[in-house]
Coordinates of N, CA and C in Angstrom, one line a residue:
X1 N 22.8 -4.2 25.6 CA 21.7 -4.1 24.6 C 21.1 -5.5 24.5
X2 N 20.1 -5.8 25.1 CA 19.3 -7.4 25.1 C 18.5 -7.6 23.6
X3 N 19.1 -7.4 22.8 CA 18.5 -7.2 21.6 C 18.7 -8.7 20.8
X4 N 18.5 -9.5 20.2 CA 19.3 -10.4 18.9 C 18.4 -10.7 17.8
X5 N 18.9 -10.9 16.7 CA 18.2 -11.2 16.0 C 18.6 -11.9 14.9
X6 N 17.4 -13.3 15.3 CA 17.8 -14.3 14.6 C 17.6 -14.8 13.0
X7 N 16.8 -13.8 12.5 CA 16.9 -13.7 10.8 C 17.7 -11.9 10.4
X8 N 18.4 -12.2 9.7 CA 19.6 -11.2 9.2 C 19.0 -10.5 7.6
X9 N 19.0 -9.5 7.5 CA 18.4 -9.0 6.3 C 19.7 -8.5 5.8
X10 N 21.1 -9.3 5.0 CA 21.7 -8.7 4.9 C 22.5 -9.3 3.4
X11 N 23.2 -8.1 2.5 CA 23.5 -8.5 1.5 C 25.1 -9.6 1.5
X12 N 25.5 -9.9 2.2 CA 26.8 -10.5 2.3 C 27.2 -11.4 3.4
X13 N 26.7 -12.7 3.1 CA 27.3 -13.5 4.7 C 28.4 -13.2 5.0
X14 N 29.7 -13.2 4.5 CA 30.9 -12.8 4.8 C 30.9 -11.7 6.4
X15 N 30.2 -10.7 5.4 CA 30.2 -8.8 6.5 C 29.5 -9.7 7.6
X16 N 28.5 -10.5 7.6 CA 28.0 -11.1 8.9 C 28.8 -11.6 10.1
X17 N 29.1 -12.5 9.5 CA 29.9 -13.2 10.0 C 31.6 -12.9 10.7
X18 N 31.9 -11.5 10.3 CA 32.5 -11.0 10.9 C 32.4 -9.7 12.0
X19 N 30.8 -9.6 12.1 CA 30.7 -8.4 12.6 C 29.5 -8.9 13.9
X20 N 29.2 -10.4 13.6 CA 28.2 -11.1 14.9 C 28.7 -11.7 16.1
X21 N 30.2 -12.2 15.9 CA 30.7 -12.7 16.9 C 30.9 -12.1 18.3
X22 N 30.8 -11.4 18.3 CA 31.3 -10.0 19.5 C 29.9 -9.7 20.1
X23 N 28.8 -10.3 19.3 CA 27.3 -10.0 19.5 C 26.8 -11.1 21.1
X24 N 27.1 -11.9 20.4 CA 26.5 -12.8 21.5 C 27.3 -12.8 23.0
X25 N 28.2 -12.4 23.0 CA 29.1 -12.8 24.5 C 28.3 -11.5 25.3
X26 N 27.4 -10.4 24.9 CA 26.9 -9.5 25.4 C 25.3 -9.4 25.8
X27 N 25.1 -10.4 24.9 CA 23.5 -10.8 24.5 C 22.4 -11.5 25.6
X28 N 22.8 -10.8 27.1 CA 21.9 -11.4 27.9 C 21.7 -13.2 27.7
X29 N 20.6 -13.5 27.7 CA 20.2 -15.0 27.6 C 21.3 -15.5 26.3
X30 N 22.0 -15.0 25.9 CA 23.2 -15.8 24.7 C 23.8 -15.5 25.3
X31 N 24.4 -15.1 26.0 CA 25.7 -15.0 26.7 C 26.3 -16.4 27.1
X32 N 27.7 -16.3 26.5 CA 28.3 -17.5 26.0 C 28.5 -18.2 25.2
X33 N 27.2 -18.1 24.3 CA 27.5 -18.6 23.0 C 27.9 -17.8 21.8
X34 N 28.7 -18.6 20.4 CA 29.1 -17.7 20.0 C 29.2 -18.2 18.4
X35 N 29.2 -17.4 17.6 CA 29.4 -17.3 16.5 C 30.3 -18.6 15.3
X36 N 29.8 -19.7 14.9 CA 30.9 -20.2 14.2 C 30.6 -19.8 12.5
X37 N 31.9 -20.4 12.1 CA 31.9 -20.0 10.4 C 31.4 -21.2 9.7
X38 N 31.5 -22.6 10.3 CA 31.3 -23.5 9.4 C 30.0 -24.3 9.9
X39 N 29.2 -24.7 9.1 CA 28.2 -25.9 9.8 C 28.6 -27.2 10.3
X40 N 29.9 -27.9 10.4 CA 30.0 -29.0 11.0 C 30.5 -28.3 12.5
X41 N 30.7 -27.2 12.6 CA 30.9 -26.5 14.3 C 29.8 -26.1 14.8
X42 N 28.8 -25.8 14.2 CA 27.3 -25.6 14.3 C 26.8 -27.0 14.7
X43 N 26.6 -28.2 14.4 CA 26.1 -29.4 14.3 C 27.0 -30.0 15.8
X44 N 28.4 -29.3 16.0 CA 28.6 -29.9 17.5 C 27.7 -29.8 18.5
X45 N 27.4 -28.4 18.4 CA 26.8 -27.8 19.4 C 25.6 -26.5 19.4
X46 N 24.4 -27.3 18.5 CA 23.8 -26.4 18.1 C 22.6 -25.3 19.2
X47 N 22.9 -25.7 20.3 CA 22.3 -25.2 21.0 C 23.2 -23.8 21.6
X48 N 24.6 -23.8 21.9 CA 25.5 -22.5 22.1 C 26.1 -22.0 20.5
X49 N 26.0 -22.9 19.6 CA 26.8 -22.2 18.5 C 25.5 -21.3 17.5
X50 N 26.0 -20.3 16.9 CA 25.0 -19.9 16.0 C 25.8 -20.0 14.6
X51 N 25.1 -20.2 13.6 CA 25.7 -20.5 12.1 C 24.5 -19.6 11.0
X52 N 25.2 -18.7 10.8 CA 24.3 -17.6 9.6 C 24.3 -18.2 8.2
X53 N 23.3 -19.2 7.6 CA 23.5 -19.2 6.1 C 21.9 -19.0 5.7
X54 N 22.5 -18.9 4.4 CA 21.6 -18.3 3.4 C 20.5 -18.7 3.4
X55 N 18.7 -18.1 3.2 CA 17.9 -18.7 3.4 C 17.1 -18.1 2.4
X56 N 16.6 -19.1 1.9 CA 15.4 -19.1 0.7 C 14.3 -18.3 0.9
X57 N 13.5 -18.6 2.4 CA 12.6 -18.3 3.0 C 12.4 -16.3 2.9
X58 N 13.9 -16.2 3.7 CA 14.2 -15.0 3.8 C 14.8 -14.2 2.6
X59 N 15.0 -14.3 2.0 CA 15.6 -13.9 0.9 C 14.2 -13.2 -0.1
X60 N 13.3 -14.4 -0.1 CA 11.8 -14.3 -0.4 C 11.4 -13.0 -0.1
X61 N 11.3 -12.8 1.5 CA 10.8 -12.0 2.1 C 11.3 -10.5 2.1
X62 N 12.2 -10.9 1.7 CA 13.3 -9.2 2.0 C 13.1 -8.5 0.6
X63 N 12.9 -9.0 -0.6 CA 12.6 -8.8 -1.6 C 11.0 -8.2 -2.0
X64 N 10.3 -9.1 -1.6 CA 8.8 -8.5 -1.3 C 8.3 -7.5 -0.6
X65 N 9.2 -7.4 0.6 CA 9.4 -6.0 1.6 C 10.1 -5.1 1.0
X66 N 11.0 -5.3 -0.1 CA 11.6 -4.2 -1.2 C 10.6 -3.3 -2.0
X67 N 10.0 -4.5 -2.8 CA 9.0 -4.1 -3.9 C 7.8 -3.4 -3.0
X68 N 7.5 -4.1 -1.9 CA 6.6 -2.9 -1.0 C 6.6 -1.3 -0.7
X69 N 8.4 -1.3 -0.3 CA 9.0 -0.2 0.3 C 8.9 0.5 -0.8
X70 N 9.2 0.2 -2.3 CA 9.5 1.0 -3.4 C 8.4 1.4 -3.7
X71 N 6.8 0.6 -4.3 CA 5.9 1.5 -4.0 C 5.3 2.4 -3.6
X72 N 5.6 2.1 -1.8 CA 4.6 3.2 -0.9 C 5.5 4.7 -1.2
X73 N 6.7 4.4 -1.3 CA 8.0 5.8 -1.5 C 7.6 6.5 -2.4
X74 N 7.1 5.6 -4.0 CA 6.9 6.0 -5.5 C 5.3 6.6 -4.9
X75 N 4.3 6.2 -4.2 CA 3.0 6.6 -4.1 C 3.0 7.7 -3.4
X76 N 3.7 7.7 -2.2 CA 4.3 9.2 -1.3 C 4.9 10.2 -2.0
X77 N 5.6 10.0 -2.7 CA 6.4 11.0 -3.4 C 6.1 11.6 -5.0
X78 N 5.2 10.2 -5.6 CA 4.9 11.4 -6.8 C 3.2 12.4 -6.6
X79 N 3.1 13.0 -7.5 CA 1.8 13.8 -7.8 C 0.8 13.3 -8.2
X80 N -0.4 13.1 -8.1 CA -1.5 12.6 -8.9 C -1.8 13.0 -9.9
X81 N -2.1 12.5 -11.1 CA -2.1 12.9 -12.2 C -3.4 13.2 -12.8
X82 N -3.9 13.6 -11.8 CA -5.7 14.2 -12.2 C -6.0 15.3 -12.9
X83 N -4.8 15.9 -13.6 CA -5.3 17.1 -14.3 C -4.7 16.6 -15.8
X84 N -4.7 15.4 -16.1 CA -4.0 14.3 -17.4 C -5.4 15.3 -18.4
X85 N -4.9 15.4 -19.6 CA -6.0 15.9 -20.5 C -6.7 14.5 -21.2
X86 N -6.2 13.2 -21.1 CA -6.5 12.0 -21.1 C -7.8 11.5 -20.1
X87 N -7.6 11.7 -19.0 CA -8.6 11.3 -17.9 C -9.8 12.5 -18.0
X88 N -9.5 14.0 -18.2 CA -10.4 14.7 -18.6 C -11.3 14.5 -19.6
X89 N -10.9 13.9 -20.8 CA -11.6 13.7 -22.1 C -12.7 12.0 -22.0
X90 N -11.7 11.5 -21.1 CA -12.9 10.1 -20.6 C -13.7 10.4 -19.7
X91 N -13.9 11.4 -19.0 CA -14.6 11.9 -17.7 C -16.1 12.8 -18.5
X92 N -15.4 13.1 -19.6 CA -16.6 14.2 -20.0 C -17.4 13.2 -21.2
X93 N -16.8 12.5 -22.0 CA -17.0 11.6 -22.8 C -18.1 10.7 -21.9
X94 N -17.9 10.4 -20.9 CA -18.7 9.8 -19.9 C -19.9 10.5 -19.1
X95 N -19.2 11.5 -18.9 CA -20.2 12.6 -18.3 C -21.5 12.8 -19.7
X96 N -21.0 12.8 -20.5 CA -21.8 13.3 -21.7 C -22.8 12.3 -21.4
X97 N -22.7 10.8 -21.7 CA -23.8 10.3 -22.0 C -24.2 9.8 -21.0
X98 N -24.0 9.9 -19.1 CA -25.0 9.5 -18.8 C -26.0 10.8 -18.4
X99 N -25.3 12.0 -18.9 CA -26.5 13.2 -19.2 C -27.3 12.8 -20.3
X100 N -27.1 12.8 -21.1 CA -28.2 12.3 -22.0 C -28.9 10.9 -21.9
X101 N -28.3 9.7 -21.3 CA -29.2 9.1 -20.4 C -30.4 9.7 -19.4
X102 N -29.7 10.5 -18.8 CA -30.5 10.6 -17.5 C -32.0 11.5 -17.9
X103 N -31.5 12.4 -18.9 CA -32.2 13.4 -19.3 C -33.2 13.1 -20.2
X104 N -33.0 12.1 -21.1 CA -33.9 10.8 -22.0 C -34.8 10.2 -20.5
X105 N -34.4 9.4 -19.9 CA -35.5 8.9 -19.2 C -36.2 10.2 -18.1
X106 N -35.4 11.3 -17.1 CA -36.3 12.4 -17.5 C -37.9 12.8 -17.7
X107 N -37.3 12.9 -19.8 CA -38.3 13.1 -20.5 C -39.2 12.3 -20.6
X108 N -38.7 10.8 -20.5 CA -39.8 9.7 -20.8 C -40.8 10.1 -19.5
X109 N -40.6 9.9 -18.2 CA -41.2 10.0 -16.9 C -42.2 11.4 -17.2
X110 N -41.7 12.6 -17.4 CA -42.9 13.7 -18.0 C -43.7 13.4 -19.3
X111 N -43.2 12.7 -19.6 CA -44.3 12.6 -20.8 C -45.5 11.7 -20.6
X112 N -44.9 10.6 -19.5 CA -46.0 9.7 -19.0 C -46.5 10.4 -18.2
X113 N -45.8 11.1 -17.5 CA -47.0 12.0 -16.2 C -48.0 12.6 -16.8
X114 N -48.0 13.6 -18.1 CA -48.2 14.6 -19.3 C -50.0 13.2 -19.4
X115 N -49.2 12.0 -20.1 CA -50.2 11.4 -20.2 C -51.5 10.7 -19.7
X116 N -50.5 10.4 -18.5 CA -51.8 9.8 -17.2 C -52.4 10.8 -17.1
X117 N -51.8 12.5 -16.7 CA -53.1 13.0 -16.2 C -54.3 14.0 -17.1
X118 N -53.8 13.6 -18.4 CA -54.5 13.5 -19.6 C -55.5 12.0 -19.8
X119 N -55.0 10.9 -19.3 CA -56.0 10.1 -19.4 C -57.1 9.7 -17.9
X120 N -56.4 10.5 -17.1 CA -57.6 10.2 -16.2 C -56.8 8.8 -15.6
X121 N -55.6 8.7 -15.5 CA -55.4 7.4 -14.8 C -55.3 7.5 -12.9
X122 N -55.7 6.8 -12.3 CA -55.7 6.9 -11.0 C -54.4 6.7 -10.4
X123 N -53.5 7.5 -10.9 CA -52.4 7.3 -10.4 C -51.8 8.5 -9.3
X124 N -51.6 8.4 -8.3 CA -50.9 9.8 -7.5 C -49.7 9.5 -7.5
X125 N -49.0 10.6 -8.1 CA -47.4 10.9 -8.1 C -47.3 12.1 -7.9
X126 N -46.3 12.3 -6.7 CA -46.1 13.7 -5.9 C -45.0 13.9 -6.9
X127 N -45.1 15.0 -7.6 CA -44.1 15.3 -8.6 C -43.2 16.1 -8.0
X128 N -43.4 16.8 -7.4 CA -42.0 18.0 -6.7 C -41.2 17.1 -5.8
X129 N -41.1 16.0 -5.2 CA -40.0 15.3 -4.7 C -39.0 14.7 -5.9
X130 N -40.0 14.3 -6.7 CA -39.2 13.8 -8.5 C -38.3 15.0 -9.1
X131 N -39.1 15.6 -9.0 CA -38.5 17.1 -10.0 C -37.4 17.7 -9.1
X132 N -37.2 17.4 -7.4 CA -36.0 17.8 -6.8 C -34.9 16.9 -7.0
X133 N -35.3 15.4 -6.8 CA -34.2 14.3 -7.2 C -33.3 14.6 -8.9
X134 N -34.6 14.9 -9.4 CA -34.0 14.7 -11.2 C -32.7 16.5 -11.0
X135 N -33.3 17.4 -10.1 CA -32.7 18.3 -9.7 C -30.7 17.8 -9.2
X136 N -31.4 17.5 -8.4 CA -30.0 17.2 -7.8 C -29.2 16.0 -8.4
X137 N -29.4 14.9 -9.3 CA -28.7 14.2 -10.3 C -28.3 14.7 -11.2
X138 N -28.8 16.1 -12.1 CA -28.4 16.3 -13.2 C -27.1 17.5 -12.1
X139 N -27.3 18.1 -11.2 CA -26.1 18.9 -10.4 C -24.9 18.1 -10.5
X140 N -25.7 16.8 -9.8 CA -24.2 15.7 -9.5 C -23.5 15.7 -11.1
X141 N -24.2 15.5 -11.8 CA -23.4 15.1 -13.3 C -23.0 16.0 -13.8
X142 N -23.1 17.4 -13.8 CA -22.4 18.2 -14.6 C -21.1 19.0 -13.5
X143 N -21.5 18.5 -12.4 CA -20.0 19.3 -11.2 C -19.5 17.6 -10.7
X144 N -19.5 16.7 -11.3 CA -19.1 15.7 -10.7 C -17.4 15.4 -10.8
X145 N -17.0 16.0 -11.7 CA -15.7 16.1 -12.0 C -15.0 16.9 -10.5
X146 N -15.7 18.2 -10.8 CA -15.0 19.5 -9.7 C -15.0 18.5 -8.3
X147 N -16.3 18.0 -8.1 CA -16.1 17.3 -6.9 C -15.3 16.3 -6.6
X148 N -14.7 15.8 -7.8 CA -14.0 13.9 -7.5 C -12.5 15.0 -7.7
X149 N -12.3 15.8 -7.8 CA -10.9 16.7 -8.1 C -10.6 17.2 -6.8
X150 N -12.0 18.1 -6.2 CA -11.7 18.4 -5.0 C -11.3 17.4 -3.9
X151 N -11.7 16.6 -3.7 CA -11.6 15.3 -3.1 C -9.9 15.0 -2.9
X152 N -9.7 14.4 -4.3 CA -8.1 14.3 -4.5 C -7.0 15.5 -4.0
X153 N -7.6 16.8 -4.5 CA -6.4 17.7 -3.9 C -6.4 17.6 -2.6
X154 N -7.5 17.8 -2.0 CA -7.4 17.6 -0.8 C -6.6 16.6 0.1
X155 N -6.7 15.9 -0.7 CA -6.1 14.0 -0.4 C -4.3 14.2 -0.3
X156 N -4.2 15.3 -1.5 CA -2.9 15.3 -1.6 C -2.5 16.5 -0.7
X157 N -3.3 17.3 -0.1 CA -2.8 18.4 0.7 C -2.1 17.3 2.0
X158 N -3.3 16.6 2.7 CA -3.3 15.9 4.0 C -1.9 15.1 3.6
X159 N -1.7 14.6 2.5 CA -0.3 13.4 2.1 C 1.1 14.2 2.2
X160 N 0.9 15.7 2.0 CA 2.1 16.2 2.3 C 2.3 17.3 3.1
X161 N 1.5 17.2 3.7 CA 1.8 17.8 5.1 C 1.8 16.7 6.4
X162 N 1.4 15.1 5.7 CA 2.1 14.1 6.6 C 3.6 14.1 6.3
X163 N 3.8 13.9 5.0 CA 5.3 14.0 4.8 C 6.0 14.9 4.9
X164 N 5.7 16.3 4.7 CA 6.8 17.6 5.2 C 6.9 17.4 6.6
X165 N 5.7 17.8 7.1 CA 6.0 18.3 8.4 C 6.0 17.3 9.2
X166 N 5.6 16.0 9.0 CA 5.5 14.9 10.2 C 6.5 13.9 9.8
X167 N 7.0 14.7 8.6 CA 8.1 13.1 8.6 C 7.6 12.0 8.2
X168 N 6.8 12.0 7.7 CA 6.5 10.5 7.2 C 7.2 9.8 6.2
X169 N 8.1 10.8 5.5 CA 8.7 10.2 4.3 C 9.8 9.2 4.6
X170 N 10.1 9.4 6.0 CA 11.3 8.8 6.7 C 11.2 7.1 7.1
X171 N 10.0 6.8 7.0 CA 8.7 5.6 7.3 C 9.0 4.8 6.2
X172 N 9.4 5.2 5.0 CA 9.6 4.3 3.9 C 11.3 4.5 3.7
X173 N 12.1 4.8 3.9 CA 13.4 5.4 3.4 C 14.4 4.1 4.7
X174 N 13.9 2.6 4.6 CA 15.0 1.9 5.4 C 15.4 0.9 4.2
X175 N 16.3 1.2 3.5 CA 17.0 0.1 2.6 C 18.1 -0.9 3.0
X176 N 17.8 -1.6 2.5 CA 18.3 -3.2 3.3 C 19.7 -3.2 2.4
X177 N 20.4 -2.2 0.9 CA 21.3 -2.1 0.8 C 21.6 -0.7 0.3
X178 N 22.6 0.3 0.2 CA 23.0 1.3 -0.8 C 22.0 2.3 0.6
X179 N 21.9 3.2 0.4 CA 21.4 4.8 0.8 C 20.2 5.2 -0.2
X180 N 19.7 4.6 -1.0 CA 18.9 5.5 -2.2 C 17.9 4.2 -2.6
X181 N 16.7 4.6 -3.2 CA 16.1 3.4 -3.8 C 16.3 3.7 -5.4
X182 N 16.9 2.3 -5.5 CA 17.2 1.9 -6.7 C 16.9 0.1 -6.9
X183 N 17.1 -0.2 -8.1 CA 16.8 -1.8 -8.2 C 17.6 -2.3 -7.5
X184 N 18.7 -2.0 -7.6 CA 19.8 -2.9 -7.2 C 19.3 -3.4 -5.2
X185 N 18.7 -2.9 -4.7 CA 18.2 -2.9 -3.4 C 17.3 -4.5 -3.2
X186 N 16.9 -4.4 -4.5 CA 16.0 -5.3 -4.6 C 16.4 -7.3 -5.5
X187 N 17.5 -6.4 -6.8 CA 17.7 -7.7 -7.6 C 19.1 -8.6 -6.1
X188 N 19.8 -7.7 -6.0 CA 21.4 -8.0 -4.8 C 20.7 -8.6 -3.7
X189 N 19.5 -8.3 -3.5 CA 19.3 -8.8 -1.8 C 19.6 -10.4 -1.5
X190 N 20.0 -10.6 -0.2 CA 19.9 -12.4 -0.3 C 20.4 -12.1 0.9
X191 N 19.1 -13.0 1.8 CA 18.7 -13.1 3.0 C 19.5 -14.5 3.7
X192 N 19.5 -14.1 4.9 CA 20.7 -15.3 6.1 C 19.5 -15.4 7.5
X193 N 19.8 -16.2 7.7 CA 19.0 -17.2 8.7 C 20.2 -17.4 9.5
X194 N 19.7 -17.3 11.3 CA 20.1 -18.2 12.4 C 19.7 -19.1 12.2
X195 N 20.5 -20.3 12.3 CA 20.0 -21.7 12.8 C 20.0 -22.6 14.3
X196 N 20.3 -21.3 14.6 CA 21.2 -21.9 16.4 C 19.2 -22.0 16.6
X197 N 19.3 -23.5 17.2 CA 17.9 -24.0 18.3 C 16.5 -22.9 18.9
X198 N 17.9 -22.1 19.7 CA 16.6 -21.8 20.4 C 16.2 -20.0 19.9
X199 N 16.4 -19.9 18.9 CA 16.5 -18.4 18.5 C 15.2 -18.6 17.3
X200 N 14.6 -20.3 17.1 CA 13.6 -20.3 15.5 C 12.5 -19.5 16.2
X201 N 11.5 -19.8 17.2 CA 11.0 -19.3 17.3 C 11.1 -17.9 17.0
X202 N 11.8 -17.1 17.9 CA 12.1 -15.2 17.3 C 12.0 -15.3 16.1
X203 N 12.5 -16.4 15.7 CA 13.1 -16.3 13.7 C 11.5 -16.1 12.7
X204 N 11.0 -17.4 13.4 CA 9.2 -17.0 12.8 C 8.4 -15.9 13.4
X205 N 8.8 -15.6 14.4 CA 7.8 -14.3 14.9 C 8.2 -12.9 14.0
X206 N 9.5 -13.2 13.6 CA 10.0 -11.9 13.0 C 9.7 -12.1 11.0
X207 N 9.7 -13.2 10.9 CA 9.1 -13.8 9.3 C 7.5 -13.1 9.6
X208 N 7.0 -13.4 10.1 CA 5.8 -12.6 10.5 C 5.4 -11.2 9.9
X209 N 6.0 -10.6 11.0 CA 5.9 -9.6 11.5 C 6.1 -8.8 10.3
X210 N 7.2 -9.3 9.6 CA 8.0 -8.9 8.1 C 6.8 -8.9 6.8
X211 N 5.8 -9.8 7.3 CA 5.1 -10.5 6.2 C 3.7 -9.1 6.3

């Protein structure tokens, strides 16, 4: 398996440190080198030795990739709450007056039409394009709800029949500790760094990639 990897997302140097040495004597281009426990056996030979400690950097990062993971799961998994009798009553509360906005200026626009062509003003206004617009605005406003609802259920049909049938739920479900999302995933985490030479670069491409 030509695999290695030189930042460790893991809750316990110790479990590391006992379970990496056996890694590298297999590791293609590390083959040979190998695992020490202490940093003054690291600083012999930092180019064959590898030394796993704790890193700031990463620890950062595994936490922020937690709080990520726990949202998209929480966003996937619960229901939209568009049928709230809260969001209803601000929607109509809203709906109400920019109907009576729209329907006030409206009136004002016929009454000046009413007037110009009572005064003989030279004005040409094709009124049946107006009277179709003021048509189809007052439609939008009084089905604007049904429409911004439709929208959403639909949103939520497509979201779980990504997750039932396509598995998607499985896309969020890799926890860095425990089986289950809980805090503890997130406050326990504490990230390990290689320090062996020639493994930094992987180490930032994978800080990256994480980011």
């Amino acid at each position: 398996m030509q695999i290695h990897f030189p930042v460790l997302l893991t809750q316990v140097l110790a479990t590391a440190l006992t379970e990496l040495p056996g890694l590298y004597g297999k590791a293609g281009a590390y083959k040979g080198d190998k695992c020490v426990g202490t940093y003054a056996e690291f600083v012999a030979n930092p180019l064959s030795n590898h030394f796993w400690a704790l890193d700031e950097q990463t620890t950062s990062q595994g936490k922020a990739n937690e709080r990520a993971r726990q949202f998209l799961n929480w966003v996937m998994t619960k229901s939209a709450i568009d049928q709230h009798p809260v969001i209803r009553q601000i929607w109509s509360t809203t709906e109400n007056i920019t109907l009576f906005l729209f329907i006030l200026v409206a009136a004002l626009f016929g009454l000046g039409y009413i007037v110009g062509q009572r005064s003989d003003f030279q004005l040409k206004v094709q009124i049946w394009p107006i009277m179709y617009k003021i048509g189809v605005g007052l439609l939008y406003i009084v089905f604007s709800y049904a429409i911004i609802m439709t929208f959403i259920q639909l949103s939520e049909v497509l979201m779980k029949f990504f997750i039932e049938s396509l598995g998607g739920n499985k896309l969020f479900n890799i926890y860095f500790a425990g089986s289950t999302s809980n805090e503890a995933n997130y406050a326990a985490f504490v990230g390990c760094r290689d320090l062996n030479y020639k493994v930094q670069e992987a180490a930032q491409s994978e800080m990256l990639l994480m980011k």
